[in-house]
Short mmCIF file of C-alpha atoms in Angstrom, two decimals:
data_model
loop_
_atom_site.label_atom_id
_atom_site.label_comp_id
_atom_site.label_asym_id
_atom_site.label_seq_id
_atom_site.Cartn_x
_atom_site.Cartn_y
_atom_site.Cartn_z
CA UNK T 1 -6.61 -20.53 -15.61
CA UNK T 2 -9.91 -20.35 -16.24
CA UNK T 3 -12.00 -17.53 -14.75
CA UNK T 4 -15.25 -18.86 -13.81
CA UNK T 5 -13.32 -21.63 -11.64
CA UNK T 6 -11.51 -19.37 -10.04
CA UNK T 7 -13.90 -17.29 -9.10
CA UNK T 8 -16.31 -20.12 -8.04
CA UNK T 9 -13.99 -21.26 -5.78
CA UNK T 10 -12.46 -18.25 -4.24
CA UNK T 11 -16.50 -16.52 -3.27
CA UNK T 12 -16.94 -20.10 -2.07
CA UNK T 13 -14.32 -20.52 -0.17
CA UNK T 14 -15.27 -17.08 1.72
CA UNK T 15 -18.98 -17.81 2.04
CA UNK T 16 -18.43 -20.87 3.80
CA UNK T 17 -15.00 -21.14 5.33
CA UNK T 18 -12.95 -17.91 5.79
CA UNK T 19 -15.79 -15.51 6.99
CA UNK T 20 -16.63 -17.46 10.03
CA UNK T 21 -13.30 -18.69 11.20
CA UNK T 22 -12.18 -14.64 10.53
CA UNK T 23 -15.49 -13.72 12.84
CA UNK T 24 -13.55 -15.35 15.64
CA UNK T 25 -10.26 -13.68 14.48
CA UNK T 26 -11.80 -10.40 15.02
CA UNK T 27 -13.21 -11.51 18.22
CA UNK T 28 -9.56 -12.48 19.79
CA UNK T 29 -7.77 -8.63 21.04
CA UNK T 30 -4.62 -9.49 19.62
CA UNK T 31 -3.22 -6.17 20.64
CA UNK T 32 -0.10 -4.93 19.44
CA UNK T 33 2.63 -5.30 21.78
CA UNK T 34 3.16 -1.30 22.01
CA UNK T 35 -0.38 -1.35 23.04
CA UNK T 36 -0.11 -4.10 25.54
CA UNK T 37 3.79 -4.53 27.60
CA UNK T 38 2.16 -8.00 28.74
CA UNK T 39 1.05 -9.60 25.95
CA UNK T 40 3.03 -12.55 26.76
CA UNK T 41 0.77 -13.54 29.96
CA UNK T 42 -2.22 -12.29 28.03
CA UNK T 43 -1.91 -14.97 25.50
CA UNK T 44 -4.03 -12.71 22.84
CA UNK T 45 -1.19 -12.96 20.21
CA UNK T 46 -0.74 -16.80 20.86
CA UNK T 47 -4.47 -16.93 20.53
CA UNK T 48 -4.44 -15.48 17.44
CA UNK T 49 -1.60 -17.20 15.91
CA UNK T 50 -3.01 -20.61 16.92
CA UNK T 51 -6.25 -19.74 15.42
CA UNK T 52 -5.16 -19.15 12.21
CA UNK T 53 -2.81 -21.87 12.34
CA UNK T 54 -5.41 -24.60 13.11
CA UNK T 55 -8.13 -23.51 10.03
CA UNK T 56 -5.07 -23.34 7.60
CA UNK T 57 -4.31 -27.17 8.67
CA UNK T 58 -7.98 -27.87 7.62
CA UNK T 59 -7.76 -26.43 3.56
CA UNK T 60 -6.19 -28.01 0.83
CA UNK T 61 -2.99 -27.59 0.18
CA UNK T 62 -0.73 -30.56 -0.83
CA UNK T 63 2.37 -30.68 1.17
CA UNK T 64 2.36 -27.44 3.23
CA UNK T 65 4.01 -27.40 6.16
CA UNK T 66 2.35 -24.94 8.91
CA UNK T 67 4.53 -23.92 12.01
CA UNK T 68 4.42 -21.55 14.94
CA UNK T 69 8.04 -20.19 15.03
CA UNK T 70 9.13 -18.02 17.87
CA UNK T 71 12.50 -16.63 18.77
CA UNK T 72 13.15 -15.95 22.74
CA UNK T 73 12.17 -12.59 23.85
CA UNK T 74 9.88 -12.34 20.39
CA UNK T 75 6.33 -11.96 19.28
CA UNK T 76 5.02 -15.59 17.46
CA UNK T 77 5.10 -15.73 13.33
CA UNK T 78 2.93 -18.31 11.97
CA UNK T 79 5.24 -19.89 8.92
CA UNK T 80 3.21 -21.79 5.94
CA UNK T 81 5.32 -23.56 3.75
CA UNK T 82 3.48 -24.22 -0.10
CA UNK T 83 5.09 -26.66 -2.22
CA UNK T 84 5.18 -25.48 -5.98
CA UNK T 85 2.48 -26.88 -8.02
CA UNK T 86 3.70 -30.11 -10.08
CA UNK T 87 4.19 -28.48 -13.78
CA UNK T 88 5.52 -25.02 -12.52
CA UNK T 89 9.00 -24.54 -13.63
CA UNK T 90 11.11 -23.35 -11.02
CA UNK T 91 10.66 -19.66 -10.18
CA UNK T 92 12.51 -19.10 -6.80
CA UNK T 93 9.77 -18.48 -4.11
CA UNK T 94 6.77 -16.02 -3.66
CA UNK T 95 6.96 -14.54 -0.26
CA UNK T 96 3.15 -13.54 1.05
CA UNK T 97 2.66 -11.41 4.48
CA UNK T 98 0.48 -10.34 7.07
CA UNK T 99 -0.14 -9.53 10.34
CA UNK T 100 -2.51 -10.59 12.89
CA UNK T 101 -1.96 -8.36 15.78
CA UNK T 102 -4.13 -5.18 16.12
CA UNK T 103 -4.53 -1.65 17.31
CA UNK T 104 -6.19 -0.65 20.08
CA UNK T 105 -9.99 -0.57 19.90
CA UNK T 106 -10.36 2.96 21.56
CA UNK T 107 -14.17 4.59 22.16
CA UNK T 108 -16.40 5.71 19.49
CA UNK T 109 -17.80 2.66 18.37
CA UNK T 110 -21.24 3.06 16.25
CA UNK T 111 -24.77 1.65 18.27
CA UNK T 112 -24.50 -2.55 17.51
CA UNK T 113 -20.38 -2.57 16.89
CA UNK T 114 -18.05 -3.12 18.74
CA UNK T 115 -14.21 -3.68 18.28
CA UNK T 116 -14.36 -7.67 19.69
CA UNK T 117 -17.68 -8.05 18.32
CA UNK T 118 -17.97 -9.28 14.71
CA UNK T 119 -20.81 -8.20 13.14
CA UNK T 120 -21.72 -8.56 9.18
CA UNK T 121 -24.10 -5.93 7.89
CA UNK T 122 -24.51 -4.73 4.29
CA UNK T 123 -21.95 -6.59 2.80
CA UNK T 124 -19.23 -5.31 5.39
CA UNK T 125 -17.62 -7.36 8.07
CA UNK T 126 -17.23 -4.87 11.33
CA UNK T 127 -14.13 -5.24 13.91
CA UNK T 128 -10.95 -4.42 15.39
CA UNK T 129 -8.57 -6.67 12.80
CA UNK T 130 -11.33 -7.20 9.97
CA UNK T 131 -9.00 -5.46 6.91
CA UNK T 132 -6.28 -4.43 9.26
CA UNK T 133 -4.87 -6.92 8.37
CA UNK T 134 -6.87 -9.95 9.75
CA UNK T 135 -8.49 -11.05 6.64
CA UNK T 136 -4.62 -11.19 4.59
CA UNK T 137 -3.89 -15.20 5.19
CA UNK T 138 -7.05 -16.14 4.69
CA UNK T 139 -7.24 -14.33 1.42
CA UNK T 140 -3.40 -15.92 0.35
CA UNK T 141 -4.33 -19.40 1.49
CA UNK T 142 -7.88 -19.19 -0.12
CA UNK T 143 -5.99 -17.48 -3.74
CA UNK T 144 -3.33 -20.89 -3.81
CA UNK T 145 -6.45 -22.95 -2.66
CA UNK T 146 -8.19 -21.33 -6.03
CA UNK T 147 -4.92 -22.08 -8.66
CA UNK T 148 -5.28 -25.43 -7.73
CA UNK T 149 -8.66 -25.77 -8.23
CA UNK T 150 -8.79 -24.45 -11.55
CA UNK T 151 -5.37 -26.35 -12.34
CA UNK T 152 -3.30 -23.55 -12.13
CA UNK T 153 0.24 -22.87 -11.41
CA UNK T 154 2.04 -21.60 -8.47
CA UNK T 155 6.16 -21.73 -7.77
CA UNK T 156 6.76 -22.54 -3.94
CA UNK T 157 5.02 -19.87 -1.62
CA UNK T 158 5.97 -18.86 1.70
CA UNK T 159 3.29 -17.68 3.80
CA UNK T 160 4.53 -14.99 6.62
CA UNK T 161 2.04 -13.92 9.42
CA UNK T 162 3.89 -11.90 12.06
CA UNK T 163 2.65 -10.30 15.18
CA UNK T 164 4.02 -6.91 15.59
CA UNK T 165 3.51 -4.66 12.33
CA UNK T 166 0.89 -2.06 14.22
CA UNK T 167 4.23 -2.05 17.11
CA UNK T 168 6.73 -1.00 13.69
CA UNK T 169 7.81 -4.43 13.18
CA UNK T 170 10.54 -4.53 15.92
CA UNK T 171 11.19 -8.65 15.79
CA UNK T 172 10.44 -9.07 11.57
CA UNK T 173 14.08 -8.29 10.68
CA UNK T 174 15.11 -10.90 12.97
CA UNK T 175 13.13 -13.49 12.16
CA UNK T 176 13.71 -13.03 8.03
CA UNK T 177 17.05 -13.25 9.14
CA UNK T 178 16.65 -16.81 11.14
CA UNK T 179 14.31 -17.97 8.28
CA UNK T 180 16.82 -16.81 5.54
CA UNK T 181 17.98 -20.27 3.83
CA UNK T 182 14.69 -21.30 4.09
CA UNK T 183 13.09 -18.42 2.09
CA UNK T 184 15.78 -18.97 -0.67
CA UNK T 185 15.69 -16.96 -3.12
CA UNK T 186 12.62 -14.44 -3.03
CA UNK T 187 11.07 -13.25 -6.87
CA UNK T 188 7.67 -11.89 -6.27
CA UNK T 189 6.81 -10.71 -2.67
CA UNK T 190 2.82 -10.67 -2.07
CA UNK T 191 1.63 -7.89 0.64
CA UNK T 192 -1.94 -7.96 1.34
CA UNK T 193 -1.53 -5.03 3.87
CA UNK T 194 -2.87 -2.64 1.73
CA UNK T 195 -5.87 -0.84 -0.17
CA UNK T 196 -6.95 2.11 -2.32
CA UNK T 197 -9.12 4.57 -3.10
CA UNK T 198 -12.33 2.95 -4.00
CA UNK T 199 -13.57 -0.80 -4.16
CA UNK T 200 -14.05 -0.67 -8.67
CA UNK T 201 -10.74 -1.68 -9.20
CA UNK T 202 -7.24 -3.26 -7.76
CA UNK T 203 -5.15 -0.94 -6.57
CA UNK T 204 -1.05 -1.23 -6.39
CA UNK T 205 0.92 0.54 -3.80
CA UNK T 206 4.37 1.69 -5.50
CA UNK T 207 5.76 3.48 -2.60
CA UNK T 208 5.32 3.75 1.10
CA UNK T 209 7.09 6.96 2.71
CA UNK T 210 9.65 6.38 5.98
CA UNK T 211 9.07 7.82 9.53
CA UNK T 212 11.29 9.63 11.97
CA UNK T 213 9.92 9.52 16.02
CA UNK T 214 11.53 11.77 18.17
CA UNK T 215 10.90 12.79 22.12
CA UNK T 216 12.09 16.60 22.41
CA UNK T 217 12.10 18.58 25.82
CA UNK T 218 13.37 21.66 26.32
CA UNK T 219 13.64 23.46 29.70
CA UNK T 220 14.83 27.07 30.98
CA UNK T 221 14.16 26.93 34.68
CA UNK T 222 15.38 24.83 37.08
CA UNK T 223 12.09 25.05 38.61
CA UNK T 224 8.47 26.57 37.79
CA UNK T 225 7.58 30.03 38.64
CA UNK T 226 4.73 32.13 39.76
CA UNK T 227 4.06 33.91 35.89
CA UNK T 228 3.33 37.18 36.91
CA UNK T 229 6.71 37.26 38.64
CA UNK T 230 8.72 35.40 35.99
CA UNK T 231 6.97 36.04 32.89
CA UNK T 232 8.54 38.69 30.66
CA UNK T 233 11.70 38.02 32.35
CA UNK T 234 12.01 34.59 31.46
CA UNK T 235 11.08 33.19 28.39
CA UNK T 236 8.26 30.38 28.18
CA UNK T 237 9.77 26.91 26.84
CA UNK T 238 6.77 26.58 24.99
CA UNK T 239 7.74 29.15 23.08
CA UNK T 240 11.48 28.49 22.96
CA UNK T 241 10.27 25.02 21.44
CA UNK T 242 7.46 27.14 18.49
CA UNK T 243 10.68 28.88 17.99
CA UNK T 244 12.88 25.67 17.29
CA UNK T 245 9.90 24.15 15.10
CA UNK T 246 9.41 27.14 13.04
CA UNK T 247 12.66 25.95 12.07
CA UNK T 248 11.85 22.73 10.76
CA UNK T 249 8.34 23.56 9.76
CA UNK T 250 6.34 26.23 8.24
CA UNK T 251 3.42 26.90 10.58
CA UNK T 252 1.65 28.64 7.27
CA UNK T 253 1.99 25.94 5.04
CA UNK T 254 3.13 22.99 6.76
CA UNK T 255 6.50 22.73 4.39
CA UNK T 256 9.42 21.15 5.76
CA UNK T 257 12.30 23.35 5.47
CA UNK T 258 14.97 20.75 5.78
CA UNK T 259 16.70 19.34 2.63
CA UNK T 260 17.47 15.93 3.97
CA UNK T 261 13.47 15.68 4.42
CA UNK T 262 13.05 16.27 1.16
CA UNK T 263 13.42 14.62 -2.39
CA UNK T 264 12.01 14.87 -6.05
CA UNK T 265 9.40 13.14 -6.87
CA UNK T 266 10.29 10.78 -10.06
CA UNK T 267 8.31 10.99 -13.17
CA UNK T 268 6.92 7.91 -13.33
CA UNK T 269 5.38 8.30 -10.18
CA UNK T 270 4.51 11.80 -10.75
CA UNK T 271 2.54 10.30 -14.00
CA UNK T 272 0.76 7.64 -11.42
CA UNK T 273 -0.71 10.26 -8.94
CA UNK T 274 -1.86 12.20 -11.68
CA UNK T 275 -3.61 9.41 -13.14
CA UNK T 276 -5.19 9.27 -9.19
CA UNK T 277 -5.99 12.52 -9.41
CA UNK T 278 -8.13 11.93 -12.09
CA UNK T 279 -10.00 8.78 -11.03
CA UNK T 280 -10.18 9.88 -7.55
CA UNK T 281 -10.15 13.72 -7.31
CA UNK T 282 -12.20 13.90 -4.24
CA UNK T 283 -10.58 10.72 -2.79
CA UNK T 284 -8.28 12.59 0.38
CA UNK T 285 -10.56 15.86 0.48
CA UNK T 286 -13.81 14.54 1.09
CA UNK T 287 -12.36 11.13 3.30
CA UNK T 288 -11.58 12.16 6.54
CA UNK T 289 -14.32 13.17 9.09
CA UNK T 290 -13.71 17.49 9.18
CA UNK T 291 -15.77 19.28 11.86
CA UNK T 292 -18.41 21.85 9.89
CA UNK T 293 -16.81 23.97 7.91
CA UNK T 294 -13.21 22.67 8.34
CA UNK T 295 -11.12 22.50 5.45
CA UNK T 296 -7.99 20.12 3.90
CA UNK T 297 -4.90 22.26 3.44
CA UNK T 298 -5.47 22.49 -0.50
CA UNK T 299 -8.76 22.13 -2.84
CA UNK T 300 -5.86 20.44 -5.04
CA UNK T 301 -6.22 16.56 -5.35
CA UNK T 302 -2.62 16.05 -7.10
CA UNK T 303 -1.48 18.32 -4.93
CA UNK T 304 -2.84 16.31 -1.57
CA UNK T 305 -1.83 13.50 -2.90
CA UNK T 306 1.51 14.20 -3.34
CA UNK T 307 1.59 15.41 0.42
CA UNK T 308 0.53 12.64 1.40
CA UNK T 309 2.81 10.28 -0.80
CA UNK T 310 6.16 11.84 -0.83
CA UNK T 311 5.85 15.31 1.10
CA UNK T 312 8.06 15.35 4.10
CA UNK T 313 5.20 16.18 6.92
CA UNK T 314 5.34 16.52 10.54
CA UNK T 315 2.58 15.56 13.42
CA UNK T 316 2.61 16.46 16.95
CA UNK T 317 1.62 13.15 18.77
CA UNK T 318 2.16 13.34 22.15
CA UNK T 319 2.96 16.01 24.91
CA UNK T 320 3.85 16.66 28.49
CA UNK T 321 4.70 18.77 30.94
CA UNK T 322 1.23 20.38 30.95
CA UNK T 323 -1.47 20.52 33.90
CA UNK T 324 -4.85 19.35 32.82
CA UNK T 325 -6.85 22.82 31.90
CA UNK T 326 -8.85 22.41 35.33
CA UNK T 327 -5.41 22.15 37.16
CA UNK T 328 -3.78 24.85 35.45
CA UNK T 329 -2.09 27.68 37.53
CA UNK T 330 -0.67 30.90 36.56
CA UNK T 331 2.73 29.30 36.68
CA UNK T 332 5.71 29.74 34.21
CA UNK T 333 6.20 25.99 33.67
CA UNK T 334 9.91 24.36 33.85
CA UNK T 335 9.95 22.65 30.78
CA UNK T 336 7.88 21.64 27.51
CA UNK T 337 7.82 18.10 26.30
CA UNK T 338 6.48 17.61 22.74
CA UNK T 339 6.46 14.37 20.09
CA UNK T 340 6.90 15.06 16.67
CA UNK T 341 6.38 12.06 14.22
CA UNK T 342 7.86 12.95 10.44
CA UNK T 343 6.38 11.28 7.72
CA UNK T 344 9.51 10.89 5.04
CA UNK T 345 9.40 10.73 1.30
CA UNK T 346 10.04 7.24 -0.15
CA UNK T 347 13.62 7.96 -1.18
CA UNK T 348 14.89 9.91 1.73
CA UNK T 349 17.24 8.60 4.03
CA UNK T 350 15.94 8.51 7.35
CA UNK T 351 19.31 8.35 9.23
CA UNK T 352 20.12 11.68 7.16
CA UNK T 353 16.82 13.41 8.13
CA UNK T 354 17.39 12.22 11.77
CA UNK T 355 20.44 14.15 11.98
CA UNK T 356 19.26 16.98 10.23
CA UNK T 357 16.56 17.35 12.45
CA UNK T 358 18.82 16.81 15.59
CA UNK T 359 20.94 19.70 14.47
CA UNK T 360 18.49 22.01 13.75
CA UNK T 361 16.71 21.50 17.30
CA UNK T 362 19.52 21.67 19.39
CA UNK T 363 22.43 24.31 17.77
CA UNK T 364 22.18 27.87 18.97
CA UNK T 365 19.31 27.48 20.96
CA UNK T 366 17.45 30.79 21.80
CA UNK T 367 17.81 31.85 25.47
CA UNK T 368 20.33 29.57 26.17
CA UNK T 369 17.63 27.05 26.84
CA UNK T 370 18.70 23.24 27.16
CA UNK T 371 17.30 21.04 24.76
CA UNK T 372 16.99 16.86 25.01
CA UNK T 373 16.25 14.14 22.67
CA UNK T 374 14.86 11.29 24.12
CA UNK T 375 16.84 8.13 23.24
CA UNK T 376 14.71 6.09 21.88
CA UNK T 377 14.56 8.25 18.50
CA UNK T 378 13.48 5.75 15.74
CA UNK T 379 14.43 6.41 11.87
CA UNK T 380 13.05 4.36 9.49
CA UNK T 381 13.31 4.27 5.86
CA UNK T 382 10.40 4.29 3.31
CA UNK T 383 10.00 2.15 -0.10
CA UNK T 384 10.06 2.71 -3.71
CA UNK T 385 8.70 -0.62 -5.71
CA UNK T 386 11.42 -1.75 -8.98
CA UNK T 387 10.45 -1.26 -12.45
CA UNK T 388 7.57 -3.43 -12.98
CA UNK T 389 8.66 -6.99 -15.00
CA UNK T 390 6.04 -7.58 -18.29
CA UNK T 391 4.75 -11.00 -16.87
CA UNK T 392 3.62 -8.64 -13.81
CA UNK T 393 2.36 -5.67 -16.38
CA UNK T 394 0.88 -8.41 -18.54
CA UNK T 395 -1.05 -9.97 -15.46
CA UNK T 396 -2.08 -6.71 -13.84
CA UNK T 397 -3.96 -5.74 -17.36
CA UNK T 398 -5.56 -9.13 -17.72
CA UNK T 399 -7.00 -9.38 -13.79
CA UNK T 400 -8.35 -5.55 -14.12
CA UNK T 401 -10.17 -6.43 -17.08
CA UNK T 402 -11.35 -9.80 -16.32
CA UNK T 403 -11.80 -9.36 -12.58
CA UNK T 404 -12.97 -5.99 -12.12
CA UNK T 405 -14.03 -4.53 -15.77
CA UNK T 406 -11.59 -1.43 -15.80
CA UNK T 407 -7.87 -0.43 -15.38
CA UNK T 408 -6.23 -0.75 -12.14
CA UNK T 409 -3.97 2.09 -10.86
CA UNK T 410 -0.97 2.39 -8.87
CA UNK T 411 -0.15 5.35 -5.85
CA UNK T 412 1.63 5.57 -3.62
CA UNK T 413 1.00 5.64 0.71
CA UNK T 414 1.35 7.77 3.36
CA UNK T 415 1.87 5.59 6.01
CA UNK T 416 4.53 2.64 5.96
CA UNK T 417 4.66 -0.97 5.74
CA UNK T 418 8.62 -1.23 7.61
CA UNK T 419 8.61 -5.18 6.01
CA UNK T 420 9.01 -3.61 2.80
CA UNK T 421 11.81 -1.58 3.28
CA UNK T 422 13.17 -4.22 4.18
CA UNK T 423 12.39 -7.15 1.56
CA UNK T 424 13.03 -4.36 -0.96
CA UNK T 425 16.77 -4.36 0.41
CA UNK T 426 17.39 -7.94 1.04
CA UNK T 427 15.69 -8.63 -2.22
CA UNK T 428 16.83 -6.33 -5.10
CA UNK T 429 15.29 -8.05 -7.88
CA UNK T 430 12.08 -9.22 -6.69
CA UNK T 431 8.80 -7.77 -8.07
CA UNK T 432 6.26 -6.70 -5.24
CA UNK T 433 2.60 -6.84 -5.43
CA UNK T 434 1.35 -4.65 -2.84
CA UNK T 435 -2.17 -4.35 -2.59
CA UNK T 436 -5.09 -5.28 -0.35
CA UNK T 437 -8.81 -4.63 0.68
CA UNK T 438 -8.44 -1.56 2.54
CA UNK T 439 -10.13 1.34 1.41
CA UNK T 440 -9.83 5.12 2.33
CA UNK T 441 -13.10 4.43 4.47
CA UNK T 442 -12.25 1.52 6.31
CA UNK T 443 -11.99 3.05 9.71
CA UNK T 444 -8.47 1.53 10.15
CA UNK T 445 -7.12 2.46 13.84
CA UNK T 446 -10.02 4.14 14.36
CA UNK T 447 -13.88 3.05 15.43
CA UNK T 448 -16.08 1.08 13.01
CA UNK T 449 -13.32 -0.85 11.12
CA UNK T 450 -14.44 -2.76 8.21
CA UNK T 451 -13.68 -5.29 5.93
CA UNK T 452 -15.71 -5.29 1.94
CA UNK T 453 -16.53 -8.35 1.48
CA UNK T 454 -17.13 -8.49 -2.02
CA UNK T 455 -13.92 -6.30 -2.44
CA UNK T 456 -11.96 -8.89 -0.67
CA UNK T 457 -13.25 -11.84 -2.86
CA UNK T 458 -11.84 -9.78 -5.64
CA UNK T 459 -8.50 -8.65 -4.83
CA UNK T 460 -8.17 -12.74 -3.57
CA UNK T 461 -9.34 -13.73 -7.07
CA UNK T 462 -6.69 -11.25 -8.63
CA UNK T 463 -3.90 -12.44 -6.54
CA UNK T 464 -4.95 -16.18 -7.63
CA UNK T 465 -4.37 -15.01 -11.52
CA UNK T 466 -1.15 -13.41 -10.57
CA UNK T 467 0.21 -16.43 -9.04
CA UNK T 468 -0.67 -18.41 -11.67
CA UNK T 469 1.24 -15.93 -14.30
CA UNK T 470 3.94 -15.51 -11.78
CA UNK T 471 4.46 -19.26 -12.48
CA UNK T 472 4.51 -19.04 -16.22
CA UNK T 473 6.87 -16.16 -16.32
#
């Protein structure tokens, strides 16, 4: 295709058509079902579908076919259905995703923003759902939009836009499963739920690491005590439960001790981080918003990035059992509730590290204390992409030049993308493009989200190209 067409089109096609009807995206809080057990009266998810649904009816795509599909009990998926372009031969069927529900817009918010309110200021467009992941089927409709224009190729695209990927994706298995004939048979998959480390050049995400979520309470008395009375008698559960962690964790170095949490990273990823490293060496240690004089937990950029990546880690998230510091009494306390969220390398097996950690929590227990695992544990596997086809290497060379003037690079992410894990097992010899507008400064989940404009008209350009040499082989 030819680049000044596609470009023309695509910074067009945002100017005019996708930033304003994505404004009113941003305005609709589409919360995330975790984040809101009645979103079926609140009709925010239905808003939001229907939104989308009615500006994709009004672009030009020959022959789509645009549906609202919802299973009983289920969040809505918006389904687009793109014919493949007249002289593309046939190359099964490129699956594209996103979401349109949201986080929460919790407090914080910077003087003039606000998480409902979309604002555009120095080139960034500010709000709950701008490049989480709000701006993804705009950016896929508005890339097949662009092939077309510059009389391009495509082979048939599917177009998925669920509703619960901030709630884990509980209802996306199910509906891949409904939709399965339809899908056929998947070759590239096209995730726009992604980003990098800068906005200079496209970044690929090659791995996403798994999650284990666990609810652990362990008690000692059947009810509290007055702690002068009890206290050196009895031991605290808090510190029946440090005991148990230490177990798991290193409270030093935050290394988890279990095997089954734990795998080696493979070269060729090993050779991709360090090429991050370089690029990016202050990319995780300067990011993240440290009080004065707080530190990471290494100087090392290849070595935070490989926590981050494919490091087993743990996070306490949630606790209870605790009076509020003004209500606290000098009482030995029943019981200590605590949350731990593990984030998994790529390659582990999350049922594996479940039980591992299940074990280690609950056999010879000091004290005798009793121990409980809440059961709604959730284990959930990460992804590693496939060896990268040469039409895709070939592509990925000719966009970073053309489109943004140097070499893209590939890493991997510390968070997870569950719809991956998933394609990646359904669909063994697919090659995945996973990418997006996001970068380490977004504010994603937190106040001040953001979308780069520009940055966005770029990766949509790039994922035009791709499509096109997708179609080519």
């Amino acid at each position: 295709m030819e680049q000044k067409s596609v470009r023309e089109t695509v910074v067009s096609t945002w100017i005019s058509d996708v930033l304003p009807s994505l404004s009113g995206l941003v305005a609709i809080p589409a919360l995330s079902p975790a984040f809101d057990a009645d979103w079926v009266n609140s009709g925010h998810l239905a808003a939001a579908v229907e939104h989308v649904k009615t500006w994709i009816e009004g672009r030009a795509l020959p022959g789509a076919t645009i549906e609202v599909v919802q299973l009983d009990g289920r969040t809505p998926l918006l389904y687009v259905d793109v014919p493949a372009t007249a002289g593309a031969v046939d190359r099964g069927t490129v699956l594209m995703y996103g979401h349109l529900d949201k986080q929460p817009p919790v407090g914080g918010w910077s003087e003039g923003l606000d998480p409902w309110t979309p604002v555009v200021r120095d080139g960034r467009l500010y709000g709950r759902g701008s490049v989480d992941d709000g701006y993804s089927g705009y950016a896929a409709v508005s890339a097949l939009e662009a092939v077309h224009a510059a009389g391009g190729e495509h082979a048939r695209a599917v177009l998925l836009l669920e509703t619960g990927e901030e709630s884990g994706s509980p209802d996306l298995p199910a509906y891949v499963a409904h939709l399965a004939e339809r899908l056929g048979e998947v070759s590239l998959v096209v995730c726009l739920d992604a980003g990098g480390m800068d906005y200079e050049r496209l970044w690929l995400t090659t791995s996403l690491r798994g999650m284990l979520h666990l609810t652990v309470n362990v008690q000692l008395l059947a009810a509290a005590q007055h702690s002068g009375l009890a206290s050196g008698v009895v031991a605290s559960s808090f510190r029946v439960l440090r005991q148990l962690l230490e177990r798991v964790e290193s409270a030093e170095t935050g290394e988890i001790k279990l095997a089954e949490l734990n795998v080696e990273v493979p070269a060729s990823r090993l050779a991709e981080i360090e090429a991050v490293a370089e690029v990016a060496p202050d990319g995780l240690r300067t990011v993240f918003p440290l009080v004065s004089g707080g530190k990471t937990v290494s100087e090392d950029a290849l070595e935070l990035l490989l926590n981050n990546y494919w490091r087993p880690t743990l996070s306490i998230i949630g606790a209870d059992g605790f009076p509020l510091p003004a209500d606290a009494g000098n009482v030995l306390r029943e019981s200590t509730t605590l949350t731990l969220s593990f984030r998994l390398p790529p390659t582990a097996s999350s049922d594996a590290a479940l039980a591992a950690v299940r074990a280690v929590l609950t056999t010879d227990v000091p004290y005798g204390a009793k121990v409980t695992i809440a059961d709604d544990a959730q284990a959930e596997d990460g992804w590693n992409a496939p060896e990268e086809a040469p039409w895709l290497t070939a592509a990925l060379r000719r966009v970073s030049d053309e489109v943004f003037g140097r070499p893209h690079r590939a890493a991997g992410m510390g968070g997870s993308i569950p719809f991956m894990g998933l394609l990646g097992e359904k669909y063994p010899d697919a090659q995945f493009l996973v990418t997006g507008a996001c970068g380490a400064d977004s504010n994603i989940h937190v106040p001040d989200e953001w979308l780069n404009l520009d940055y966005a008209h770029q990766v949509t350009e790039a994922v035009a190209h791709i499509l096109d040499a997708h179609a080519r082989g």
